[in-house]
mmCIF file of N, CA and C in Angstrom:
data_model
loop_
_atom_site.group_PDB
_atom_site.id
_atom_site.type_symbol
_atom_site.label_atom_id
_atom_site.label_comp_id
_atom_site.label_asym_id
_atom_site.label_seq_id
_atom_site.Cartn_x
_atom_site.Cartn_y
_atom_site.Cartn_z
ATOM 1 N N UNK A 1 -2.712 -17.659 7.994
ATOM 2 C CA UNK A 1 -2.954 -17.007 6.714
ATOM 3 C C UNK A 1 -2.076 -15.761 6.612
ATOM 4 N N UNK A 2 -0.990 -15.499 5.263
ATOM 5 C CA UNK A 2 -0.068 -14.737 5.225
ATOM 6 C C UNK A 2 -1.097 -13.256 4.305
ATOM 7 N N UNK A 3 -1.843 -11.813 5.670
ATOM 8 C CA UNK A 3 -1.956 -11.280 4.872
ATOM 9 C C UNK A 3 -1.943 -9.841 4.466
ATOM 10 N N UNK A 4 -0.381 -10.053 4.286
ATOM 11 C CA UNK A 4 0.539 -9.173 4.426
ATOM 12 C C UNK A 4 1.456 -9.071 3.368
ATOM 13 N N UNK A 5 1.056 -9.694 2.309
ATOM 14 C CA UNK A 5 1.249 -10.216 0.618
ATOM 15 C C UNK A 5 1.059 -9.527 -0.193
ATOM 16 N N UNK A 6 1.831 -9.252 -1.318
ATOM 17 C CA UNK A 6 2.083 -8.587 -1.948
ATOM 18 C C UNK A 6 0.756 -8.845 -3.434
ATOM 19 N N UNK A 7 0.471 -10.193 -3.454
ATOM 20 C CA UNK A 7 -0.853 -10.796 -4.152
ATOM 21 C C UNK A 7 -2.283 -9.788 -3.784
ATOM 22 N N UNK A 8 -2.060 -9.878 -2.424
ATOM 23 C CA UNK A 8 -3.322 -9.131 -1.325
ATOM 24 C C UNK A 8 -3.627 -7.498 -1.438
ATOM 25 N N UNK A 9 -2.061 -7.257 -2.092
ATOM 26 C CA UNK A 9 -1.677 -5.708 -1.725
ATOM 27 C C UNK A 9 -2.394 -5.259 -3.280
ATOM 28 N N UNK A 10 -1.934 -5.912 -4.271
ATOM 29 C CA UNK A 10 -2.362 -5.696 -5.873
ATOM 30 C C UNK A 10 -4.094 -5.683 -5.594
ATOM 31 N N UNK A 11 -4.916 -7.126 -5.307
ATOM 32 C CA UNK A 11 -5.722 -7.415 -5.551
ATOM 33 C C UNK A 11 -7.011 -6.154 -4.729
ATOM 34 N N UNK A 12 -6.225 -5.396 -3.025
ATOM 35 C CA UNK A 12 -6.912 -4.644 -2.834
ATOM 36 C C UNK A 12 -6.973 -3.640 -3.806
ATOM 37 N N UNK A 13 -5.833 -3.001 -4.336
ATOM 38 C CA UNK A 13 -5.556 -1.583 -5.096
ATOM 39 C C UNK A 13 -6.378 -1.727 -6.238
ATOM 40 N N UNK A 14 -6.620 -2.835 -6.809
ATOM 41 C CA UNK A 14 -7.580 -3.220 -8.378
ATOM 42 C C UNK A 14 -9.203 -3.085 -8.034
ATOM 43 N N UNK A 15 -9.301 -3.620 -6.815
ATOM 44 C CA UNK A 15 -10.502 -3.324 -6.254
ATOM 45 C C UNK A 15 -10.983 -1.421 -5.854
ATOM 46 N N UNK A 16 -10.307 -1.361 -5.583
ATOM 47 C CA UNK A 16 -10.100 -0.112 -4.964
ATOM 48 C C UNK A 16 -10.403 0.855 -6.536
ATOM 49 N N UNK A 17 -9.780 0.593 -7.187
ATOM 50 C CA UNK A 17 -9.779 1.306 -8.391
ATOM 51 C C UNK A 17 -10.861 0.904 -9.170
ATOM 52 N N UNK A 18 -11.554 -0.392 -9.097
ATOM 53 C CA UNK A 18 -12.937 -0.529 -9.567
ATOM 54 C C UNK A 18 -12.235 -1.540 -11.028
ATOM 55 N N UNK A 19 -11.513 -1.874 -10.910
ATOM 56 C CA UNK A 19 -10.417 -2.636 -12.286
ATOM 57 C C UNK A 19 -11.149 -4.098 -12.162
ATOM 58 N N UNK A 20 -10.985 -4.558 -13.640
ATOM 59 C CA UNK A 20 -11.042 -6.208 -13.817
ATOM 60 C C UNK A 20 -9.764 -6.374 -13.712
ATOM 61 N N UNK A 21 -9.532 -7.949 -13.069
ATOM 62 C CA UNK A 21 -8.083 -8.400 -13.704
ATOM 63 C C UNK A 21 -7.834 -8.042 -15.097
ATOM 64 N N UNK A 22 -8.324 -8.596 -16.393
ATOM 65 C CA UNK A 22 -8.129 -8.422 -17.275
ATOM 66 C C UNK A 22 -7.703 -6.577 -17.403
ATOM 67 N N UNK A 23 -8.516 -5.900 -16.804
ATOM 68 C CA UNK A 23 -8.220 -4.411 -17.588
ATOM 69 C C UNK A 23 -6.864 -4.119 -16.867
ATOM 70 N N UNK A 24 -7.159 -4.242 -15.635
ATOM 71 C CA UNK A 24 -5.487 -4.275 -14.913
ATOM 72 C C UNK A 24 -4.265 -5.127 -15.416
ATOM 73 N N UNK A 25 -4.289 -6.001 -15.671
ATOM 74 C CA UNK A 25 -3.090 -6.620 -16.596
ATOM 75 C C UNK A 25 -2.800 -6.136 -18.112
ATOM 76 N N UNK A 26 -3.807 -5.628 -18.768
ATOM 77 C CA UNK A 26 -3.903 -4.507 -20.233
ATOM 78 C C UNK A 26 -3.224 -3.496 -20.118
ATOM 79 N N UNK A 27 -3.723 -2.592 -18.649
ATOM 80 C CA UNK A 27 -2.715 -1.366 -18.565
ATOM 81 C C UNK A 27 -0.977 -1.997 -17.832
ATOM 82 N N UNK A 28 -1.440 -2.897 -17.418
ATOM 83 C CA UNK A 28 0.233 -3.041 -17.051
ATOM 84 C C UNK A 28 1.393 -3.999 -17.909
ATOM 85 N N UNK A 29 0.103 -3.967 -19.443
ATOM 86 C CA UNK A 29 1.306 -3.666 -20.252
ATOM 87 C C UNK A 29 1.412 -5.600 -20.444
ATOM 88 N N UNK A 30 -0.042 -6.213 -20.139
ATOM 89 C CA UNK A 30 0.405 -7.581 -20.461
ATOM 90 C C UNK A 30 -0.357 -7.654 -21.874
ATOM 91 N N UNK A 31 -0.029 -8.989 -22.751
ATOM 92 C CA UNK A 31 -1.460 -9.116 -23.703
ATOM 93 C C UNK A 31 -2.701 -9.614 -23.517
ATOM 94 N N UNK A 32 -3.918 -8.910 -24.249
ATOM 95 C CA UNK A 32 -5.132 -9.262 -23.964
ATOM 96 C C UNK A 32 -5.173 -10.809 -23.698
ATOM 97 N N UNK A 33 -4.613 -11.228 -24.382
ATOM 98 C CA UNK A 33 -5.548 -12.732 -23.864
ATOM 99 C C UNK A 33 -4.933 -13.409 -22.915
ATOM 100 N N UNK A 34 -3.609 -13.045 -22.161
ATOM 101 C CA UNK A 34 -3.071 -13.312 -21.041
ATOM 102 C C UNK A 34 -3.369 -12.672 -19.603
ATOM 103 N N UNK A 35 -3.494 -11.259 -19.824
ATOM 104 C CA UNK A 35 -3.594 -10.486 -18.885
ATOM 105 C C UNK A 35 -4.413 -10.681 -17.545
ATOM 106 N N UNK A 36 -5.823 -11.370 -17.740
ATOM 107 C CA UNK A 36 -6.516 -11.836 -16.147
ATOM 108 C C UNK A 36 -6.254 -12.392 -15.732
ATOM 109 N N UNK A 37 -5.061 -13.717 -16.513
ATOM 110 C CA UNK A 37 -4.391 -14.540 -16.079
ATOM 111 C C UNK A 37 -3.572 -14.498 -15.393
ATOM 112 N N UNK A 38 -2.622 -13.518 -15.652
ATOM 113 C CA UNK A 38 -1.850 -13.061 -14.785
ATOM 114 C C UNK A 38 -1.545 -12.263 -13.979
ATOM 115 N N UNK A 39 -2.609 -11.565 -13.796
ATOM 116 C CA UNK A 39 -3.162 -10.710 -12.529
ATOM 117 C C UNK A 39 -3.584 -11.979 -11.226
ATOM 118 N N UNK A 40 -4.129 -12.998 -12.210
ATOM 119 C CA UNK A 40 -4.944 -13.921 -10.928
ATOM 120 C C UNK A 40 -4.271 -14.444 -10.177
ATOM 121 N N UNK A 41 -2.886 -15.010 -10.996
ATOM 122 C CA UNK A 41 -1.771 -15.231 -10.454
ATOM 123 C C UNK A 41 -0.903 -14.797 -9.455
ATOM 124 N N UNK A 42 -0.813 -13.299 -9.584
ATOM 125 C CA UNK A 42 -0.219 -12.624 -8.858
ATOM 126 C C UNK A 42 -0.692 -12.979 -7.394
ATOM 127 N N UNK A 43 -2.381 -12.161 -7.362
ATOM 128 C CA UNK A 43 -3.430 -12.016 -6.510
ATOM 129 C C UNK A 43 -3.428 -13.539 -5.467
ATOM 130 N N UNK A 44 -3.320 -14.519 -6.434
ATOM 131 C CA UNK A 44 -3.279 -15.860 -5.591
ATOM 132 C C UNK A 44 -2.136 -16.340 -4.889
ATOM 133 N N UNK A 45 -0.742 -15.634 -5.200
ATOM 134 C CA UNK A 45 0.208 -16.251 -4.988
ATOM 135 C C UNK A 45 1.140 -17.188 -5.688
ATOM 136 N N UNK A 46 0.360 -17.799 -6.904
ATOM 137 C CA UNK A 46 0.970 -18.516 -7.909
ATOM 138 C C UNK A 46 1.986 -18.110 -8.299
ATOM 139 N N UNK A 47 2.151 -17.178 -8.530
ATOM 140 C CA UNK A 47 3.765 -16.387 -9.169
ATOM 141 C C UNK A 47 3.548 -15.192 -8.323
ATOM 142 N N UNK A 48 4.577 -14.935 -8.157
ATOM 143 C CA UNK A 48 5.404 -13.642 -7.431
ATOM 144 C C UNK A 48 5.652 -12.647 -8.711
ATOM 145 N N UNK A 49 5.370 -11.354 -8.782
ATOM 146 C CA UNK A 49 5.490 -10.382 -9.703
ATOM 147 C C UNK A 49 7.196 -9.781 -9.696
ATOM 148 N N UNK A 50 7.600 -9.810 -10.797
ATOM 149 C CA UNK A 50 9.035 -9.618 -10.612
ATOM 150 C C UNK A 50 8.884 -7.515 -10.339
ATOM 151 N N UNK A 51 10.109 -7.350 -9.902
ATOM 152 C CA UNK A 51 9.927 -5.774 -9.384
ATOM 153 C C UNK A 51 9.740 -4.550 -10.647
ATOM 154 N N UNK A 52 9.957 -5.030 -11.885
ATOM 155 C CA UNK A 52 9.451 -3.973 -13.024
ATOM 156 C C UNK A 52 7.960 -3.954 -12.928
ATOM 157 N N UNK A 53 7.300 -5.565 -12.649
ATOM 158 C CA UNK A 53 5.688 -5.519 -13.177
ATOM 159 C C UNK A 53 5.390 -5.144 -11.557
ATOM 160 N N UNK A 54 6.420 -4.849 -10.364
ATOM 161 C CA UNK A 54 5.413 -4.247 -9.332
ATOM 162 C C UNK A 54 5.027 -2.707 -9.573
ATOM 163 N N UNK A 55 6.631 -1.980 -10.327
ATOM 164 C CA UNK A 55 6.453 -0.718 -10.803
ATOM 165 C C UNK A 55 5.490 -0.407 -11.856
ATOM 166 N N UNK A 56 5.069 -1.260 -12.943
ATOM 167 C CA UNK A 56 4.317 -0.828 -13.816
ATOM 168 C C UNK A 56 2.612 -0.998 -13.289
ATOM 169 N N UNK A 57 2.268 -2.244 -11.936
ATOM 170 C CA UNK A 57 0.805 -2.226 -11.218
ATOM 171 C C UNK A 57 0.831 -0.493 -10.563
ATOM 172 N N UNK A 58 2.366 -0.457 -9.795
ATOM 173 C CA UNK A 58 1.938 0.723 -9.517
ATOM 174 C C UNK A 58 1.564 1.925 -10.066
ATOM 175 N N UNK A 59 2.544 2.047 -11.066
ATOM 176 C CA UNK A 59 1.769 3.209 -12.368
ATOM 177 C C UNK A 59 0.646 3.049 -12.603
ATOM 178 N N UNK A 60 -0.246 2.121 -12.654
ATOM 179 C CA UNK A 60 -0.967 1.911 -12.740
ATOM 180 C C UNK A 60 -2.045 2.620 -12.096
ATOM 181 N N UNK A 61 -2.163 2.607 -10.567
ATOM 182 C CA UNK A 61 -2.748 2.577 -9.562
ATOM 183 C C UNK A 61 -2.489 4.049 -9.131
ATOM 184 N N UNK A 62 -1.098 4.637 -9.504
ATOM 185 C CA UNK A 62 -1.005 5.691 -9.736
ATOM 186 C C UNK A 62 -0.463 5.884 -7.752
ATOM 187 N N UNK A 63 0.411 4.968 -7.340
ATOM 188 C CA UNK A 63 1.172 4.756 -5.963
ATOM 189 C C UNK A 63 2.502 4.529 -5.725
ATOM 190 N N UNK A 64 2.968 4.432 -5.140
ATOM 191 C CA UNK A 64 4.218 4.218 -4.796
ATOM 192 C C UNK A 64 4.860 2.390 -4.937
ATOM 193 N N UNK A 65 5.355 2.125 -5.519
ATOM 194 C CA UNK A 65 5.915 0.783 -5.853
ATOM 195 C C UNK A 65 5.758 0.307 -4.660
ATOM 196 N N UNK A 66 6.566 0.926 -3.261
ATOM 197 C CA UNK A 66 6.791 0.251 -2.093
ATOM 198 C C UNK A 66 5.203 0.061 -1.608
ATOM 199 N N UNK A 67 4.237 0.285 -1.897
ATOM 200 C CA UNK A 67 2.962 0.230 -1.301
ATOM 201 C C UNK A 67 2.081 -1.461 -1.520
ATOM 202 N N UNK A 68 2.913 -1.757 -2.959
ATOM 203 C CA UNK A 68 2.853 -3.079 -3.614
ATOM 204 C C UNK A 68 3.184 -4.621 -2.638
ATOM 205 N N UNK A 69 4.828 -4.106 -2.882
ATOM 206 C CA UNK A 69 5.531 -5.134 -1.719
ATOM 207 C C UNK A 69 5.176 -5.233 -0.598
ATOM 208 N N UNK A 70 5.383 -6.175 -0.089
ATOM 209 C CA UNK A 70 5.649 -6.452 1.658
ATOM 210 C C UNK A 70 7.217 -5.803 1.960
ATOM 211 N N UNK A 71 7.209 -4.626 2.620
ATOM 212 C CA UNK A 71 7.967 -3.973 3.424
ATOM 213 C C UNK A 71 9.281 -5.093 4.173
ATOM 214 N N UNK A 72 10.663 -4.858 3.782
ATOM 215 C CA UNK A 72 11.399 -5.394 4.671
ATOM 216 C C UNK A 72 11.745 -5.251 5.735
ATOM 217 N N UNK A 73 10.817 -3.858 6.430
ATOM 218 C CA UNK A 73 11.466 -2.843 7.630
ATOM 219 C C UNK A 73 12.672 -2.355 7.662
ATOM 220 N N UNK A 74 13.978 -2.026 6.600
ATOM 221 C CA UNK A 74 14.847 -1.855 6.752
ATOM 222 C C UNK A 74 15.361 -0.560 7.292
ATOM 223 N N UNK A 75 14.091 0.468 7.118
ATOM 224 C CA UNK A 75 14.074 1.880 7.494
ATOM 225 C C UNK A 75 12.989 2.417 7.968
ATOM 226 N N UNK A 76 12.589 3.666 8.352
ATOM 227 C CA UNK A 76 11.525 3.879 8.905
ATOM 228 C C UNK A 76 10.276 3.867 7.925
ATOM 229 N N UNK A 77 10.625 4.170 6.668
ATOM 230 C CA UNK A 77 9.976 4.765 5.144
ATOM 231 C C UNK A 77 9.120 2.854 4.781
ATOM 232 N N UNK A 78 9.867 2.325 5.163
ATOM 233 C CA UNK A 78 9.514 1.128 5.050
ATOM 234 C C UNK A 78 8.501 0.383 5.625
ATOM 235 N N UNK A 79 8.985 1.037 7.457
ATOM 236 C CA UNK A 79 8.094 0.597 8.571
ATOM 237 C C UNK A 79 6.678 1.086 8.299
ATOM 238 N N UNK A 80 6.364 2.569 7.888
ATOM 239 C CA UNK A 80 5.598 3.374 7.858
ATOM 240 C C UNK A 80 4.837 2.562 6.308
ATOM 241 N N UNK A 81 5.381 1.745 5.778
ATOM 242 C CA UNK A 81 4.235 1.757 4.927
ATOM 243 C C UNK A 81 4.137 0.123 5.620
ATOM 244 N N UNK A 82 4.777 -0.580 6.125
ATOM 245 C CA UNK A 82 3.787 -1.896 6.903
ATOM 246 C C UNK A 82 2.612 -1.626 7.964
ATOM 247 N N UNK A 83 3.000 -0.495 8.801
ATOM 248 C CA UNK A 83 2.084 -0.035 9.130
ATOM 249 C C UNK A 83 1.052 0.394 8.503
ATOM 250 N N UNK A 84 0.734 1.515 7.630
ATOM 251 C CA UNK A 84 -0.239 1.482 6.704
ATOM 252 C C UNK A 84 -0.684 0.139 6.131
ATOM 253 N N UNK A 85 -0.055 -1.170 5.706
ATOM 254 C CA UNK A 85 -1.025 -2.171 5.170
ATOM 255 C C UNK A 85 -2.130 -3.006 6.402
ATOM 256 N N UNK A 86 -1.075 -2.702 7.512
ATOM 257 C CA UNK A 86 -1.796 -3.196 9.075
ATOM 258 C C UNK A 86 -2.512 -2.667 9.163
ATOM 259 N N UNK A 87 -3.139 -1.084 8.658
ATOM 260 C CA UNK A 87 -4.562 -0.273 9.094
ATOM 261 C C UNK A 87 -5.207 -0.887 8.285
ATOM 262 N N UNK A 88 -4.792 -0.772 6.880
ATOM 263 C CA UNK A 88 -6.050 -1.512 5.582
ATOM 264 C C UNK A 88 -6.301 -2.447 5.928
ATOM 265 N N UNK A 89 -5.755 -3.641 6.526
ATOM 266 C CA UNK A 89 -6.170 -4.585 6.955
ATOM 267 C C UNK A 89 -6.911 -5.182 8.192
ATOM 268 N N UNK A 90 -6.641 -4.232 9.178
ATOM 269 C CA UNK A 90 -6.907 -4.782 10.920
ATOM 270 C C UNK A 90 -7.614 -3.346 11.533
ATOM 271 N N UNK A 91 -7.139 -2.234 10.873
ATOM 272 C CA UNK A 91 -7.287 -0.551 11.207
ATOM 273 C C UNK A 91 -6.818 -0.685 12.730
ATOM 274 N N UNK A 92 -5.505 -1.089 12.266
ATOM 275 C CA UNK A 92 -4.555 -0.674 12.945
ATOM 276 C C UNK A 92 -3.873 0.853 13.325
ATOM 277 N N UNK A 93 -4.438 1.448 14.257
ATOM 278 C CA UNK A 93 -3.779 3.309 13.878
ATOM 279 C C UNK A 93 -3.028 3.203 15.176
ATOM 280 N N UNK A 94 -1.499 3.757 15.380
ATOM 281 C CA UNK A 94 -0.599 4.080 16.255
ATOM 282 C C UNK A 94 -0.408 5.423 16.786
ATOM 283 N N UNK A 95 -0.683 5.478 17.671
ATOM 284 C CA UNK A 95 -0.390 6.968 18.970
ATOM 285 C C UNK A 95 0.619 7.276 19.273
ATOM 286 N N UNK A 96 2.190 7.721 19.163
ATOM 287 C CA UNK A 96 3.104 7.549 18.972
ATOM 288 C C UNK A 96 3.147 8.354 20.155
ATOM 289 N N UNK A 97 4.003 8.551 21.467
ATOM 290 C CA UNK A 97 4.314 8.480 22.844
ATOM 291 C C UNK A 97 6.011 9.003 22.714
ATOM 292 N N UNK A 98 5.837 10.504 23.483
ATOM 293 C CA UNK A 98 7.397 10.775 23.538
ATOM 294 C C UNK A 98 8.468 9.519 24.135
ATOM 295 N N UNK A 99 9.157 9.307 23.540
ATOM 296 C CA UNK A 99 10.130 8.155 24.292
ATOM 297 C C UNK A 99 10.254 6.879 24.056
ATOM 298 N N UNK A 100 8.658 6.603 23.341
ATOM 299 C CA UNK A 100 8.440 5.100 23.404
ATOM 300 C C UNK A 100 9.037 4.790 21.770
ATOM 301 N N UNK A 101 9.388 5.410 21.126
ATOM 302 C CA UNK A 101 9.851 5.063 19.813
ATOM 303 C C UNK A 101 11.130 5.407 19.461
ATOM 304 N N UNK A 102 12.131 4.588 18.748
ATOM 305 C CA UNK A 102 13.291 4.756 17.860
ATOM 306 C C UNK A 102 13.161 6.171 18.027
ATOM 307 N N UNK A 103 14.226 7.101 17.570
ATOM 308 C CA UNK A 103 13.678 8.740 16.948
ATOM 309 C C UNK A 103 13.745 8.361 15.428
ATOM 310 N N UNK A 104 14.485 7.607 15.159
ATOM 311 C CA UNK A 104 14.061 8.025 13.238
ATOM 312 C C UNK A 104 12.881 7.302 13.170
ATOM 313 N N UNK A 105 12.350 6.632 13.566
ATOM 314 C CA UNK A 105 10.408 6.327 13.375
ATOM 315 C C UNK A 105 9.745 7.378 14.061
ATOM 316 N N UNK A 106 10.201 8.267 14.644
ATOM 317 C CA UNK A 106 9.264 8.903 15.714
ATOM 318 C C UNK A 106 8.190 9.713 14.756
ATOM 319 N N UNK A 107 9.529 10.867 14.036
ATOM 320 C CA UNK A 107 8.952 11.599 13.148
ATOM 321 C C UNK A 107 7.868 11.440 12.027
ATOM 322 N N UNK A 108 7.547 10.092 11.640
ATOM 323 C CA UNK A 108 7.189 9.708 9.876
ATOM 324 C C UNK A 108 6.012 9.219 11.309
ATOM 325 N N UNK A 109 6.002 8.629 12.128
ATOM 326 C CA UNK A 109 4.583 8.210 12.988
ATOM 327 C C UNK A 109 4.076 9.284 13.510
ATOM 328 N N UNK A 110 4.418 10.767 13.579
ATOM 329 C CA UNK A 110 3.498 11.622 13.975
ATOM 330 C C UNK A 110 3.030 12.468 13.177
ATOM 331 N N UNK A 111 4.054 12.579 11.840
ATOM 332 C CA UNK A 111 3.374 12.849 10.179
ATOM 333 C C UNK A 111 1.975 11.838 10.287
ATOM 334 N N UNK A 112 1.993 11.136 10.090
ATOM 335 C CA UNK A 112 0.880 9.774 10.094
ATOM 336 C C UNK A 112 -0.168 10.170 11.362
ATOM 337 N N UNK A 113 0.232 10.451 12.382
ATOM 338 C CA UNK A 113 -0.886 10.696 12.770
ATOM 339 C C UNK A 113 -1.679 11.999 13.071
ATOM 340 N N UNK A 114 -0.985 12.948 12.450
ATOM 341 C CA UNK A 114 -1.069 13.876 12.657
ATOM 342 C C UNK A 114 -2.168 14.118 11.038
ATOM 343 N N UNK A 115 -2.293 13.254 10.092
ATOM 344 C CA UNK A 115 -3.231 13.116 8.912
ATOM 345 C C UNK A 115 -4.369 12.366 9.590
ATOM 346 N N UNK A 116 -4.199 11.116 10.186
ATOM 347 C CA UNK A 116 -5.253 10.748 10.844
ATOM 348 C C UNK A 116 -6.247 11.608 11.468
ATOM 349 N N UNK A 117 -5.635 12.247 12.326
ATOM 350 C CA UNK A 117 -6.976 13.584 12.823
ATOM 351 C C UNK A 117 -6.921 14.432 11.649
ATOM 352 N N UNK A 118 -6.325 14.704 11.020
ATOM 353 C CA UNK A 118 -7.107 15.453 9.780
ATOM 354 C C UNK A 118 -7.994 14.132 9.415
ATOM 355 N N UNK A 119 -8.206 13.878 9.246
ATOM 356 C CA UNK A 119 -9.188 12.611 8.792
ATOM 357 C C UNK A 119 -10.124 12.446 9.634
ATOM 358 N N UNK A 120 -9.975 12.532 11.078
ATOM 359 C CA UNK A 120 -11.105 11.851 11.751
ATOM 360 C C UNK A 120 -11.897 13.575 12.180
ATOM 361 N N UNK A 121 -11.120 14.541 12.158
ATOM 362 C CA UNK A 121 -11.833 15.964 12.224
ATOM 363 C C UNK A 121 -12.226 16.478 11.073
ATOM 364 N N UNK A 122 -12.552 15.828 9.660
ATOM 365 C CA UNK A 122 -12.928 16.342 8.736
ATOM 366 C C UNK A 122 -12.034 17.153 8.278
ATOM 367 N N UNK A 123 -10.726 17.072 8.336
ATOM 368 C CA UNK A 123 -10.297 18.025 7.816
ATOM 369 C C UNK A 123 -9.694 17.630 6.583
ATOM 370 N N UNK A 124 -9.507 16.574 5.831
ATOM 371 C CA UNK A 124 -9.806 15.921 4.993
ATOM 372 C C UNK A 124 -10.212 15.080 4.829
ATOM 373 N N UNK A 125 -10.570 14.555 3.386
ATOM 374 C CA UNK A 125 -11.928 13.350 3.243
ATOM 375 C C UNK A 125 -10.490 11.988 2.901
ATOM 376 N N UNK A 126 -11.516 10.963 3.097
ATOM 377 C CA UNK A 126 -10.902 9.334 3.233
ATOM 378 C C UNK A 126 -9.620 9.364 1.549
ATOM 379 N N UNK A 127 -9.931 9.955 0.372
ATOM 380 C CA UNK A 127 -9.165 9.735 -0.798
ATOM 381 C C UNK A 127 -7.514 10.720 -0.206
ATOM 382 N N UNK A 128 -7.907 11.656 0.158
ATOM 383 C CA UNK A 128 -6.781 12.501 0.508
ATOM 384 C C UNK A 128 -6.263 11.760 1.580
ATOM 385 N N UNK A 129 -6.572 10.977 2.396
ATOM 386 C CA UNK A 129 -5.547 10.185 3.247
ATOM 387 C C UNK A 129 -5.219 9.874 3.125
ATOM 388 N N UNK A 130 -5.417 8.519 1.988
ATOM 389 C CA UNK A 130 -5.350 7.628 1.153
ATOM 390 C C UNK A 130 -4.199 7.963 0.385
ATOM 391 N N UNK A 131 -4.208 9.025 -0.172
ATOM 392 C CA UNK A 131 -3.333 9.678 -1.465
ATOM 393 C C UNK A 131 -2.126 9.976 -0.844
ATOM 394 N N UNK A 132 -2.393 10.636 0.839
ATOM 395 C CA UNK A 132 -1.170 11.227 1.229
ATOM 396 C C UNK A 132 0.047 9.622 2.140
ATOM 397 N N UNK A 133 -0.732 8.775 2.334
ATOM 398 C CA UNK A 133 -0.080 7.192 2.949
ATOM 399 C C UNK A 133 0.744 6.607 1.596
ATOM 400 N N UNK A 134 0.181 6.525 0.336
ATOM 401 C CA UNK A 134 0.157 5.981 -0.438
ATOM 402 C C UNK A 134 0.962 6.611 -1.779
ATOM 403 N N UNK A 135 1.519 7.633 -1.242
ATOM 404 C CA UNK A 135 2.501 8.851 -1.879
ATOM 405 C C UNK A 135 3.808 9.285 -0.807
ATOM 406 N N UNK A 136 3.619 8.685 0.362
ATOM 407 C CA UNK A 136 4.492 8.952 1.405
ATOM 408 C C UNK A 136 6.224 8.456 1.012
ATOM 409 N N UNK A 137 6.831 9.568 1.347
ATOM 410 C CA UNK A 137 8.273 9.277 1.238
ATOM 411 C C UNK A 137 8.913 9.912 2.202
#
């Protein structure tokens, strides 16, 4: 099971936001009587969302486009958000180890975890983590 999908990635963020398909396809700008339709689509895999309607879910959602896609890893900015879909999904969190990493990943994985203990010490709440993964550049 592939789920690491860009269908998976929409359908959490709509959830997340408390959205119907229908109201989520309205704001992203489809017509009413199409719109759940083609959210469902997305969500299922039936069609692949071309990259304007990934930018306009993300306006939506009020995130970063790349948070949408499945990550090609081509850079670290990239890596760092597959990682983030691996926590939403598995809570996957990485300890990043002098030496054991690339150096251009080193840095953006100890940003990352260095929010995590703000997170797990209260030093901010679950939306501000959320906001700061999901705004990351």
């Amino acid at each position: 099971m592939d789920i690491l999908n860009t269908g998976k990635r929409i359908r959490y963020f709509r959830i997340l936001n408390g959205m119907t398909q229908k109201v989520l396809g309205m704001a992203a700008g489809f017509p009413e009587k199409s719109a759940d339709v083609r959210i469902a689509q997305y969500e299922t895999g039936t069609r692949k969302p071309k990259h304007d309607v990934i930018v306009s879910l993300a306006n939506v959602f009020n995130v970063s486009p790349m948070v949408l896609e499945v990550p090609s890893i081509k850079n670290s900015t990239e890596l760092c958000y597959l990682l983030f879909a691996l926590e939403d999904e598995f809570g996957v969190v990485l300890y990043p180890q002098p030496g054991n990493y690339i150096e251009e990943i080193c840095e953006p994985i100890t940003l990352w975890q260095h929010q995590r203990e703000l997170l797990e010490a209260g030093g901010i709440c679950y939306e501000e983590y959320d906001h700061w993964r999901y705004h990351y550049r």
